[in-house]
């Protein structure tokens, strides 16, 4: 089981959209996948068409050692843990505890043999909730919107990952994903070039597949459908399919190297 987080403390960069597209994509490629909404905003939960107890959502139960979280099945091969505003209390519940960053990691251990991938959507901050995501992950993917001020956020994230390695030694930034891209703008390329340099500096990379700007991404969550079901055949879906294939290819290449 490999745990992958979509992380960027900057808001509105398509973490949630990408978490959904990656998880549906993996499941439809035959991988047993658990998608976890670990953001108190609960945007992914709404996007998946799930109604939950927002005050005491399943995601909050993940950090409670005495109960187990309800898991929903979204489609064959894809399970889901919903979130809502009540997850915010985790920041207070865990604040005074020793090992407060390790609760999510511990909860996910239970699923070791059940899933090939756990995909976690995180919130735009660096709170205890986010630290739990960073501690639980083997790898993170950093979606970023290539624009003038996105660089600062990327630098801060790289520094945070380095610090987290004190408690999660093998955490690695698997890659940076360009989202909401407008290829016609010169600033887009400038920003991507900058992130490429930063990525190389931390043994990571920027994915070759870029996700373009498209209203499909904005409209699909409103009706609780994945982008694949909402507009199959659209350019946005083609972008996400290419990204999922690039992701799976990395895995194959890594396996070949091991052999
Ligand atoms: N490729 C895209 N083109 C146009 N709009 C997009 C695209 N991807 C996502 N969006 C829209 O942009 C907004 C932010 O996306 P999303 O919620 O995925 O970002 P986020 O990083 O999860 O935000 P937050 O930090 O608040 O959790 C949403 O309204 C979403 O529908
Ligand atoms: Mg989000």
PDB file of C-alpha atoms and ligand atoms in Angstrom:
ATOM      1  CA  UNK A   1       0.000   0.000   0.000  1.00  0.00           C
ATOM      2  CA  UNK A   2       1.303   3.378  -0.989  1.00  0.00           C
ATOM      3  CA  UNK A   3      -0.014   6.551   0.637  1.00  0.00           C
ATOM      4  CA  UNK A   4      -0.087   9.617  -1.609  1.00  0.00           C
ATOM      5  CA  UNK A   5      -1.086  13.101  -0.429  1.00  0.00           C
ATOM      6  CA  UNK A   6      -2.147  16.068  -2.506  1.00  0.00           C
ATOM      7  CA  UNK A   7      -0.508  18.890  -0.617  1.00  0.00           C
ATOM      8  CA  UNK A   8       0.047  22.607  -1.080  1.00  0.00           C
ATOM      9  CA  UNK A   9      -0.591  25.081   1.700  1.00  0.00           C
ATOM     10  CA  UNK A  10      -1.684  27.533  -0.968  1.00  0.00           C
ATOM     11  CA  UNK A  11      -5.456  27.460  -1.507  1.00  0.00           C
ATOM     12  CA  UNK A  12      -7.294  26.868  -4.760  1.00  0.00           C
ATOM     13  CA  UNK A  13      -4.547  25.105  -6.720  1.00  0.00           C
ATOM     14  CA  UNK A  14      -6.644  21.991  -7.587  1.00  0.00           C
ATOM     15  CA  UNK A  15      -5.623  19.665  -4.735  1.00  0.00           C
ATOM     16  CA  UNK A  16      -9.198  18.421  -4.384  1.00  0.00           C
ATOM     17  CA  UNK A  17      -9.870  18.176  -8.121  1.00  0.00           C
ATOM     18  CA  UNK A  18      -6.642  16.227  -8.586  1.00  0.00           C
ATOM     19  CA  UNK A  19      -7.214  13.942  -5.583  1.00  0.00           C
ATOM     20  CA  UNK A  20     -10.533  12.901  -7.102  1.00  0.00           C
ATOM     21  CA  UNK A  21      -9.190  12.534 -10.660  1.00  0.00           C
ATOM     22  CA  UNK A  22      -6.174  10.524  -9.485  1.00  0.00           C
ATOM     23  CA  UNK A  23      -8.190   8.193  -7.246  1.00  0.00           C
ATOM     24  CA  UNK A  24     -10.906   7.503  -9.838  1.00  0.00           C
ATOM     25  CA  UNK A  25      -8.172   7.068 -12.437  1.00  0.00           C
ATOM     26  CA  UNK A  26      -6.244   4.550 -10.336  1.00  0.00           C
ATOM     27  CA  UNK A  27      -9.388   2.586  -9.483  1.00  0.00           C
ATOM     28  CA  UNK A  28     -10.387   2.422 -13.160  1.00  0.00           C
ATOM     29  CA  UNK A  29      -6.932   1.066 -13.909  1.00  0.00           C
ATOM     30  CA  UNK A  30      -7.543  -1.840 -11.569  1.00  0.00           C
ATOM     31  CA  UNK A  31      -5.864  -0.474  -8.429  1.00  0.00           C
ATOM     32  CA  UNK A  32      -7.646  -0.931  -5.109  1.00  0.00           C
ATOM     33  CA  UNK A  33      -7.891   2.650  -3.907  1.00  0.00           C
ATOM     34  CA  UNK A  34      -9.005   4.450  -0.762  1.00  0.00           C
ATOM     35  CA  UNK A  35      -9.693   8.172  -1.187  1.00  0.00           C
ATOM     36  CA  UNK A  36      -9.585  10.195   2.034  1.00  0.00           C
ATOM     37  CA  UNK A  37     -10.965  13.702   2.441  1.00  0.00           C
ATOM     38  CA  UNK A  38      -8.781  15.126   5.209  1.00  0.00           C
ATOM     39  CA  UNK A  39      -9.848  18.738   4.779  1.00  0.00           C
ATOM     40  CA  UNK A  40     -12.442  20.252   7.157  1.00  0.00           C
ATOM     41  CA  UNK A  41     -13.830  22.206   4.176  1.00  0.00           C
ATOM     42  CA  UNK A  42     -15.203  18.868   2.965  1.00  0.00           C
ATOM     43  CA  UNK A  43     -15.037  19.957  -0.686  1.00  0.00           C
ATOM     44  CA  UNK A  44     -14.021  16.505  -1.880  1.00  0.00           C
ATOM     45  CA  UNK A  45     -16.924  14.955   0.032  1.00  0.00           C
ATOM     46  CA  UNK A  46     -19.393  17.217  -1.784  1.00  0.00           C
ATOM     47  CA  UNK A  47     -17.594  16.600  -5.085  1.00  0.00           C
ATOM     48  CA  UNK A  48     -18.074  12.853  -4.560  1.00  0.00           C
ATOM     49  CA  UNK A  49     -21.786  13.387  -3.987  1.00  0.00           C
ATOM     50  CA  UNK A  50     -21.615  12.202  -0.375  1.00  0.00           C
ATOM     51  CA  UNK A  51     -23.744  13.619   2.437  1.00  0.00           C
ATOM     52  CA  UNK A  52     -22.173  13.130   5.861  1.00  0.00           C
ATOM     53  CA  UNK A  53     -22.464  14.194   9.489  1.00  0.00           C
ATOM     54  CA  UNK A  54     -20.429  17.362   9.081  1.00  0.00           C
ATOM     55  CA  UNK A  55     -20.035  17.952  12.812  1.00  0.00           C
ATOM     56  CA  UNK A  56     -18.565  14.514  13.470  1.00  0.00           C
ATOM     57  CA  UNK A  57     -17.393  13.266  10.101  1.00  0.00           C
ATOM     58  CA  UNK A  58     -15.751   9.892   9.386  1.00  0.00           C
ATOM     59  CA  UNK A  59     -12.389  11.653   8.849  1.00  0.00           C
ATOM     60  CA  UNK A  60     -12.452  12.812  12.500  1.00  0.00           C
ATOM     61  CA  UNK A  61     -12.982   9.214  13.625  1.00  0.00           C
ATOM     62  CA  UNK A  62      -9.789   8.266  11.817  1.00  0.00           C
ATOM     63  CA  UNK A  63      -7.787  10.027  14.520  1.00  0.00           C
ATOM     64  CA  UNK A  64      -9.812   8.501  17.351  1.00  0.00           C
ATOM     65  CA  UNK A  65      -8.061   5.337  18.441  1.00  0.00           C
ATOM     66  CA  UNK A  66     -11.231   3.891  19.977  1.00  0.00           C
ATOM     67  CA  UNK A  67     -13.592   3.994  16.986  1.00  0.00           C
ATOM     68  CA  UNK A  68     -13.262   3.185  13.341  1.00  0.00           C
ATOM     69  CA  UNK A  69     -14.270   5.478  10.507  1.00  0.00           C
ATOM     70  CA  UNK A  70     -17.197   4.680   8.227  1.00  0.00           C
ATOM     71  CA  UNK A  71     -16.011   3.898   4.732  1.00  0.00           C
ATOM     72  CA  UNK A  72     -18.243   4.463   1.711  1.00  0.00           C
ATOM     73  CA  UNK A  73     -17.903   2.633  -1.559  1.00  0.00           C
ATOM     74  CA  UNK A  74     -17.949   5.027  -4.530  1.00  0.00           C
ATOM     75  CA  UNK A  75     -17.565   2.442  -7.286  1.00  0.00           C
ATOM     76  CA  UNK A  76     -15.815  -0.909  -7.777  1.00  0.00           C
ATOM     77  CA  UNK A  77     -12.272  -0.602  -6.434  1.00  0.00           C
ATOM     78  CA  UNK A  78     -12.780   2.856  -4.941  1.00  0.00           C
ATOM     79  CA  UNK A  79     -13.630   3.518  -1.276  1.00  0.00           C
ATOM     80  CA  UNK A  80     -13.980   6.848   0.444  1.00  0.00           C
ATOM     81  CA  UNK A  81     -13.662   8.481   3.877  1.00  0.00           C
ATOM     82  CA  UNK A  82     -15.768  11.653   4.071  1.00  0.00           C
ATOM     83  CA  UNK A  83     -14.958  14.893   5.886  1.00  0.00           C
ATOM     84  CA  UNK A  84     -16.696  18.003   7.185  1.00  0.00           C
ATOM     85  CA  UNK A  85     -16.155  21.010   9.406  1.00  0.00           C
ATOM     86  CA  UNK A  86     -15.950  18.845  12.563  1.00  0.00           C
ATOM     87  CA  UNK A  87     -12.501  17.653  11.468  1.00  0.00           C
ATOM     88  CA  UNK A  88     -11.260  21.112  12.473  1.00  0.00           C
ATOM     89  CA  UNK A  89     -11.566  20.039  16.142  1.00  0.00           C
ATOM     90  CA  UNK A  90      -8.727  17.565  15.500  1.00  0.00           C
ATOM     91  CA  UNK A  91      -6.372  20.541  15.746  1.00  0.00           C
ATOM     92  CA  UNK A  92      -7.537  21.108  19.344  1.00  0.00           C
ATOM     93  CA  UNK A  93      -7.966  17.466  20.342  1.00  0.00           C
ATOM     94  CA  UNK A  94      -4.441  16.610  19.233  1.00  0.00           C
ATOM     95  CA  UNK A  95      -2.676  19.838  20.247  1.00  0.00           C
ATOM     96  CA  UNK A  96      -1.672  18.646  23.716  1.00  0.00           C
ATOM     97  CA  UNK A  97      -0.873  15.039  22.815  1.00  0.00           C
ATOM     98  CA  UNK A  98       2.528  13.552  22.396  1.00  0.00           C
ATOM     99  CA  UNK A  99       3.001  12.185  18.872  1.00  0.00           C
ATOM    100  CA  UNK A 100       0.160  14.419  17.718  1.00  0.00           C
ATOM    101  CA  UNK A 101       1.288  14.241  14.081  1.00  0.00           C
ATOM    102  CA  UNK A 102       1.110  10.467  13.892  1.00  0.00           C
ATOM    103  CA  UNK A 103      -2.578   9.667  14.380  1.00  0.00           C
ATOM    104  CA  UNK A 104      -3.567   9.446  10.730  1.00  0.00           C
ATOM    105  CA  UNK A 105      -0.540   7.302   9.960  1.00  0.00           C
ATOM    106  CA  UNK A 106      -1.563   4.898  12.676  1.00  0.00           C
ATOM    107  CA  UNK A 107      -5.167   4.737  11.444  1.00  0.00           C
ATOM    108  CA  UNK A 108      -4.127   3.979   7.865  1.00  0.00           C
ATOM    109  CA  UNK A 109      -1.854   1.113   8.932  1.00  0.00           C
ATOM    110  CA  UNK A 110      -5.017  -0.967   9.420  1.00  0.00           C
ATOM    111  CA  UNK A 111      -5.650  -0.904   5.674  1.00  0.00           C
ATOM    112  CA  UNK A 112      -2.181  -2.115   4.712  1.00  0.00           C
ATOM    113  CA  UNK A 113      -3.443  -5.227   2.944  1.00  0.00           C
ATOM    114  CA  UNK A 114      -6.714  -3.855   1.651  1.00  0.00           C
ATOM    115  CA  UNK A 115      -5.610  -1.195  -0.791  1.00  0.00           C
ATOM    116  CA  UNK A 116      -2.894  -0.583  -3.351  1.00  0.00           C
ATOM    117  CA  UNK A 117      -3.183   3.188  -2.891  1.00  0.00           C
ATOM    118  CA  UNK A 118      -4.503   5.648  -0.363  1.00  0.00           C
ATOM    119  CA  UNK A 119      -4.993   9.111  -1.882  1.00  0.00           C
ATOM    120  CA  UNK A 120      -5.412  11.928   0.644  1.00  0.00           C
ATOM    121  CA  UNK A 121      -6.783  15.405  -0.021  1.00  0.00           C
ATOM    122  CA  UNK A 122      -5.453  17.983   2.426  1.00  0.00           C
ATOM    123  CA  UNK A 123      -6.383  21.496   3.474  1.00  0.00           C
ATOM    124  CA  UNK A 124      -4.608  24.696   2.503  1.00  0.00           C
ATOM    125  CA  UNK A 125      -2.651  25.308   5.710  1.00  0.00           C
ATOM    126  CA  UNK A 126       0.151  23.830   7.741  1.00  0.00           C
ATOM    127  CA  UNK A 127      -1.932  22.892  10.788  1.00  0.00           C
ATOM    128  CA  UNK A 128      -1.738  19.711  12.885  1.00  0.00           C
ATOM    129  CA  UNK A 129      -4.221  18.195  10.425  1.00  0.00           C
ATOM    130  CA  UNK A 130      -1.843  18.828   7.531  1.00  0.00           C
ATOM    131  CA  UNK A 131       1.135  17.578   9.532  1.00  0.00           C
ATOM    132  CA  UNK A 132      -0.800  14.331  10.060  1.00  0.00           C
ATOM    133  CA  UNK A 133      -1.157  14.024   6.284  1.00  0.00           C
ATOM    134  CA  UNK A 134       2.543  14.706   5.722  1.00  0.00           C
ATOM    135  CA  UNK A 135       3.488  12.139   8.363  1.00  0.00           C
ATOM    136  CA  UNK A 136       1.152   9.485   6.947  1.00  0.00           C
ATOM    137  CA  UNK A 137       2.312   9.803   3.339  1.00  0.00           C
ATOM    138  CA  UNK A 138       5.017   7.930   1.505  1.00  0.00           C
ATOM    139  CA  UNK A 139       4.871  10.551  -1.199  1.00  0.00           C
ATOM    140  CA  UNK A 140       3.174  13.808  -1.958  1.00  0.00           C
ATOM    141  CA  UNK A 141       2.104  15.380  -5.212  1.00  0.00           C
ATOM    142  CA  UNK A 142       2.075  19.161  -5.259  1.00  0.00           C
ATOM    143  CA  UNK A 143      -0.447  20.702  -7.648  1.00  0.00           C
ATOM    144  CA  UNK A 144       0.427  24.278  -8.489  1.00  0.00           C
ATOM    145  CA  UNK A 145      -1.096  26.991 -10.596  1.00  0.00           C
ATOM    146  CA  UNK A 146       1.648  28.523 -12.714  1.00  0.00           C
ATOM    147  CA  UNK A 147       1.315  32.194 -11.945  1.00  0.00           C
ATOM    148  CA  UNK A 148       3.373  35.068 -10.714  1.00  0.00           C
ATOM    149  CA  UNK A 149       3.253  34.409  -6.962  1.00  0.00           C
ATOM    150  CA  UNK A 150       3.089  30.610  -6.826  1.00  0.00           C
ATOM    151  CA  UNK A 151       6.860  30.259  -6.288  1.00  0.00           C
ATOM    152  CA  UNK A 152       6.928  31.384  -2.670  1.00  0.00           C
ATOM    153  CA  UNK A 153       4.441  28.697  -1.703  1.00  0.00           C
ATOM    154  CA  UNK A 154       6.477  26.018  -3.427  1.00  0.00           C
ATOM    155  CA  UNK A 155       9.631  27.022  -1.558  1.00  0.00           C
ATOM    156  CA  UNK A 156       7.849  26.977   1.791  1.00  0.00           C
ATOM    157  CA  UNK A 157       6.452  23.533   1.034  1.00  0.00           C
ATOM    158  CA  UNK A 158       9.882  22.130   0.157  1.00  0.00           C
ATOM    159  CA  UNK A 159      11.232  23.467   3.474  1.00  0.00           C
ATOM    160  CA  UNK A 160       8.320  21.941   5.386  1.00  0.00           C
ATOM    161  CA  UNK A 161       8.876  18.536   3.771  1.00  0.00           C
ATOM    162  CA  UNK A 162      12.533  18.689   4.801  1.00  0.00           C
ATOM    163  CA  UNK A 163      11.475  19.351   8.404  1.00  0.00           C
ATOM    164  CA  UNK A 164       8.873  16.578   8.376  1.00  0.00           C
ATOM    165  CA  UNK A 165      11.600  14.120   7.394  1.00  0.00           C
ATOM    166  CA  UNK A 166      12.617  14.244  11.054  1.00  0.00           C
ATOM    167  CA  UNK A 167       9.519  12.171  11.811  1.00  0.00           C
ATOM    168  CA  UNK A 168       8.821  10.670   8.377  1.00  0.00           C
ATOM    169  CA  UNK A 169      12.275   9.929   7.062  1.00  0.00           C
ATOM    170  CA  UNK A 170      11.310   8.620   3.621  1.00  0.00           C
ATOM    171  CA  UNK A 171       8.758  11.258   2.678  1.00  0.00           C
ATOM    172  CA  UNK A 172       9.375  12.383  -0.850  1.00  0.00           C
ATOM    173  CA  UNK A 173       7.847  14.865  -3.234  1.00  0.00           C
ATOM    174  CA  UNK A 174       6.910  12.540  -6.066  1.00  0.00           C
ATOM    175  CA  UNK A 175       6.204  15.414  -8.394  1.00  0.00           C
ATOM    176  CA  UNK A 176       4.763  18.849  -9.003  1.00  0.00           C
ATOM    177  CA  UNK A 177       1.679  18.995 -11.219  1.00  0.00           C
ATOM    178  CA  UNK A 178       0.868  22.038 -13.325  1.00  0.00           C
ATOM    179  CA  UNK A 179      -2.856  22.788 -12.994  1.00  0.00           C
ATOM    180  CA  UNK A 180      -5.238  25.359 -14.493  1.00  0.00           C
ATOM    181  CA  UNK A 181      -2.625  26.025 -17.130  1.00  0.00           C
ATOM    182  CA  UNK A 182      -3.026  28.606 -19.846  1.00  0.00           C
ATOM    183  CA  UNK A 183      -0.262  27.750 -22.299  1.00  0.00           C
ATOM    184  CA  UNK A 184      -0.709  30.997 -24.212  1.00  0.00           C
ATOM    185  CA  UNK A 185       0.658  33.080 -21.364  1.00  0.00           C
ATOM    186  CA  UNK A 186       4.365  33.681 -21.152  1.00  0.00           C
ATOM    187  CA  UNK A 187       4.175  33.848 -17.351  1.00  0.00           C
ATOM    188  CA  UNK A 188       2.963  30.221 -17.364  1.00  0.00           C
ATOM    189  CA  UNK A 189       6.217  28.953 -18.851  1.00  0.00           C
ATOM    190  CA  UNK A 190       8.320  31.208 -16.640  1.00  0.00           C
ATOM    191  CA  UNK A 191       6.612  29.927 -13.544  1.00  0.00           C
ATOM    192  CA  UNK A 192       6.912  26.262 -14.615  1.00  0.00           C
ATOM    193  CA  UNK A 193      10.620  26.722 -15.389  1.00  0.00           C
ATOM    194  CA  UNK A 194      11.165  28.122 -11.903  1.00  0.00           C
ATOM    195  CA  UNK A 195       9.353  25.219 -10.234  1.00  0.00           C
ATOM    196  CA  UNK A 196      11.332  22.751 -12.387  1.00  0.00           C
ATOM    197  CA  UNK A 197      14.563  24.122 -10.936  1.00  0.00           C
ATOM    198  CA  UNK A 198      13.215  23.899  -7.389  1.00  0.00           C
ATOM    199  CA  UNK A 199      12.023  20.357  -8.066  1.00  0.00           C
ATOM    200  CA  UNK A 200      15.414  19.248  -9.324  1.00  0.00           C
ATOM    201  CA  UNK A 201      16.960  20.716  -6.180  1.00  0.00           C
ATOM    202  CA  UNK A 202      14.917  18.286  -4.067  1.00  0.00           C
ATOM    203  CA  UNK A 203      15.239  15.192  -6.313  1.00  0.00           C
ATOM    204  CA  UNK A 204      11.751  15.694  -7.666  1.00  0.00           C
ATOM    205  CA  UNK A 205      10.278  16.777 -11.002  1.00  0.00           C
ATOM    206  CA  UNK A 206       7.431  18.547 -12.712  1.00  0.00           C
ATOM    207  CA  UNK A 207       5.073  16.107 -14.475  1.00  0.00           C
ATOM    208  CA  UNK A 208       5.132  16.299 -18.269  1.00  0.00           C
ATOM    209  CA  UNK A 209       1.330  16.148 -18.303  1.00  0.00           C
ATOM    210  CA  UNK A 210      -0.205  19.524 -17.620  1.00  0.00           C
ATOM    211  CA  UNK A 211      -3.818  20.078 -16.584  1.00  0.00           C
ATOM    212  CA  UNK A 212      -5.411  22.861 -18.583  1.00  0.00           C
ATOM    213  CA  UNK A 213      -7.875  25.462 -17.371  1.00  0.00           C
ATOM    214  CA  UNK A 214     -11.412  24.222 -18.026  1.00  0.00           C
ATOM    215  CA  UNK A 215     -14.932  24.868 -16.810  1.00  0.00           C
ATOM    216  CA  UNK A 216     -15.428  21.086 -16.649  1.00  0.00           C
ATOM    217  CA  UNK A 217     -13.323  21.071 -13.457  1.00  0.00           C
ATOM    218  CA  UNK A 218     -15.453  23.775 -11.897  1.00  0.00           C
ATOM    219  CA  UNK A 219     -18.800  22.251 -12.890  1.00  0.00           C
ATOM    220  CA  UNK A 220     -18.315  18.527 -12.159  1.00  0.00           C
ATOM    221  CA  UNK A 221     -18.129  18.861  -8.330  1.00  0.00           C
ATOM    222  CA  UNK A 222     -21.363  20.856  -8.231  1.00  0.00           C
ATOM    223  CA  UNK A 223     -23.294  17.759  -9.300  1.00  0.00           C
ATOM    224  CA  UNK A 224     -21.175  15.324  -7.303  1.00  0.00           C
ATOM    225  CA  UNK A 225     -19.638  13.565 -10.295  1.00  0.00           C
ATOM    226  CA  UNK A 226     -16.052  12.790 -11.216  1.00  0.00           C
ATOM    227  CA  UNK A 227     -14.735  14.699 -14.228  1.00  0.00           C
ATOM    228  CA  UNK A 228     -14.552  11.377 -16.109  1.00  0.00           C
ATOM    229  CA  UNK A 229     -18.279  10.798 -15.736  1.00  0.00           C
ATOM    230  CA  UNK A 230     -19.321  14.416 -16.124  1.00  0.00           C
ATOM    231  CA  UNK A 231     -17.537  15.063 -19.452  1.00  0.00           C
ATOM    232  CA  UNK A 232     -15.902  11.937 -20.818  1.00  0.00           C
ATOM    233  CA  UNK A 233     -13.886  12.782 -23.904  1.00  0.00           C
ATOM    234  CA  UNK A 234     -13.265  16.397 -22.869  1.00  0.00           C
ATOM    235  CA  UNK A 235      -9.745  17.872 -23.116  1.00  0.00           C
ATOM    236  CA  UNK A 236      -9.603  18.162 -19.294  1.00  0.00           C
ATOM    237  CA  UNK A 237     -10.340  14.448 -18.928  1.00  0.00           C
ATOM    238  CA  UNK A 238      -7.643  13.685 -21.526  1.00  0.00           C
ATOM    239  CA  UNK A 239      -5.172  15.737 -19.420  1.00  0.00           C
ATOM    240  CA  UNK A 240      -6.018  13.847 -16.234  1.00  0.00           C
ATOM    241  CA  UNK A 241      -5.921  10.484 -18.030  1.00  0.00           C
ATOM    242  CA  UNK A 242      -2.454  11.333 -19.340  1.00  0.00           C
ATOM    243  CA  UNK A 243      -1.364  12.301 -15.824  1.00  0.00           C
ATOM    244  CA  UNK A 244      -2.675   9.022 -14.358  1.00  0.00           C
ATOM    245  CA  UNK A 245      -0.807   7.065 -17.061  1.00  0.00           C
ATOM    246  CA  UNK A 246       2.390   9.022 -16.330  1.00  0.00           C
ATOM    247  CA  UNK A 247       1.931   8.221 -12.645  1.00  0.00           C
ATOM    248  CA  UNK A 248       1.428   4.493 -13.332  1.00  0.00           C
ATOM    249  CA  UNK A 249       4.391   4.413 -15.701  1.00  0.00           C
ATOM    250  CA  UNK A 250       6.667   5.738 -12.920  1.00  0.00           C
ATOM    251  CA  UNK A 251       5.580   2.791 -10.853  1.00  0.00           C
ATOM    252  CA  UNK A 252       6.341   0.286 -13.649  1.00  0.00           C
ATOM    253  CA  UNK A 253       9.737   1.885 -14.230  1.00  0.00           C
ATOM    254  CA  UNK A 254      10.542   1.691 -10.522  1.00  0.00           C
ATOM    255  CA  UNK A 255       9.548  -2.009 -10.468  1.00  0.00           C
ATOM    256  CA  UNK A 256      11.727  -2.733 -13.514  1.00  0.00           C
ATOM    257  CA  UNK A 257      14.702  -1.048 -11.847  1.00  0.00           C
ATOM    258  CA  UNK A 258      14.220  -3.202  -8.740  1.00  0.00           C
ATOM    259  CA  UNK A 259      14.240  -6.457 -10.763  1.00  0.00           C
TER     260      UNK A 259
HETATM  261  N1  LIG B   1      -8.210  22.752 -14.407  1.00  0.00           N
HETATM  262  C1  LIG B   1      -9.081  23.621 -13.881  1.00  0.00           C
HETATM  263  N2  LIG B   1      -9.635  24.599 -14.613  1.00  0.00           N
HETATM  264  C2  LIG B   1     -10.527  25.480 -14.103  1.00  0.00           C
HETATM  265  N3  LIG B   1     -10.952  25.430 -12.826  1.00  0.00           N
HETATM  266  C3  LIG B   1     -10.443  24.475 -12.033  1.00  0.00           C
HETATM  267  C4  LIG B   1      -9.474  23.524 -12.505  1.00  0.00           C
HETATM  268  N4  LIG B   1      -9.153  22.698 -11.486  1.00  0.00           N
HETATM  269  C5  LIG B   1      -9.882  23.108 -10.436  1.00  0.00           C
HETATM  270  N5  LIG B   1     -10.658  24.160 -10.742  1.00  0.00           N
HETATM  271  C6  LIG B   1     -11.607  24.894  -9.891  1.00  0.00           C
HETATM  272  O1  LIG B   1     -10.861  25.788  -9.082  1.00  0.00           O
HETATM  273  C7  LIG B   1     -11.353  25.810  -7.752  1.00  0.00           C
HETATM  274  C8  LIG B   1     -10.259  25.308  -6.787  1.00  0.00           C
HETATM  275  O2  LIG B   1      -9.975  23.935  -7.099  1.00  0.00           O
HETATM  276  P1  LIG B   1      -9.819  22.869  -5.928  1.00  0.00           P
HETATM  277  O3  LIG B   1     -10.961  22.976  -4.988  1.00  0.00           O
HETATM  278  O4  LIG B   1      -9.556  21.560  -6.549  1.00  0.00           O
HETATM  279  O5  LIG B   1      -8.504  23.460  -5.264  1.00  0.00           O
HETATM  280  P2  LIG B   1      -7.887  23.147  -3.827  1.00  0.00           P
HETATM  281  O6  LIG B   1      -6.421  23.321  -3.943  1.00  0.00           O
HETATM  282  O7  LIG B   1      -8.385  21.852  -3.347  1.00  0.00           O
HETATM  283  O8  LIG B   1      -8.520  24.320  -2.959  1.00  0.00           O
HETATM  284  P3  LIG B   1      -8.429  24.431  -1.346  1.00  0.00           P
HETATM  285  O9  LIG B   1      -7.046  24.873  -1.069  1.00  0.00           O
HETATM  286  O10 LIG B   1      -9.463  25.455  -0.991  1.00  0.00           O
HETATM  287  O11 LIG B   1      -8.726  23.081  -0.778  1.00  0.00           O
HETATM  288  C9  LIG B   1     -12.576  24.914  -7.742  1.00  0.00           C
HETATM  289  O12 LIG B   1     -13.705  25.704  -7.967  1.00  0.00           O
HETATM  290  C10 LIG B   1     -12.339  23.978  -8.914  1.00  0.00           C
HETATM  291  O13 LIG B   1     -13.530  23.482  -9.436  1.00  0.00           O
HETATM  292 MG1  LIG B   2      -9.375  21.408  -1.605  1.00  0.00          MG
END
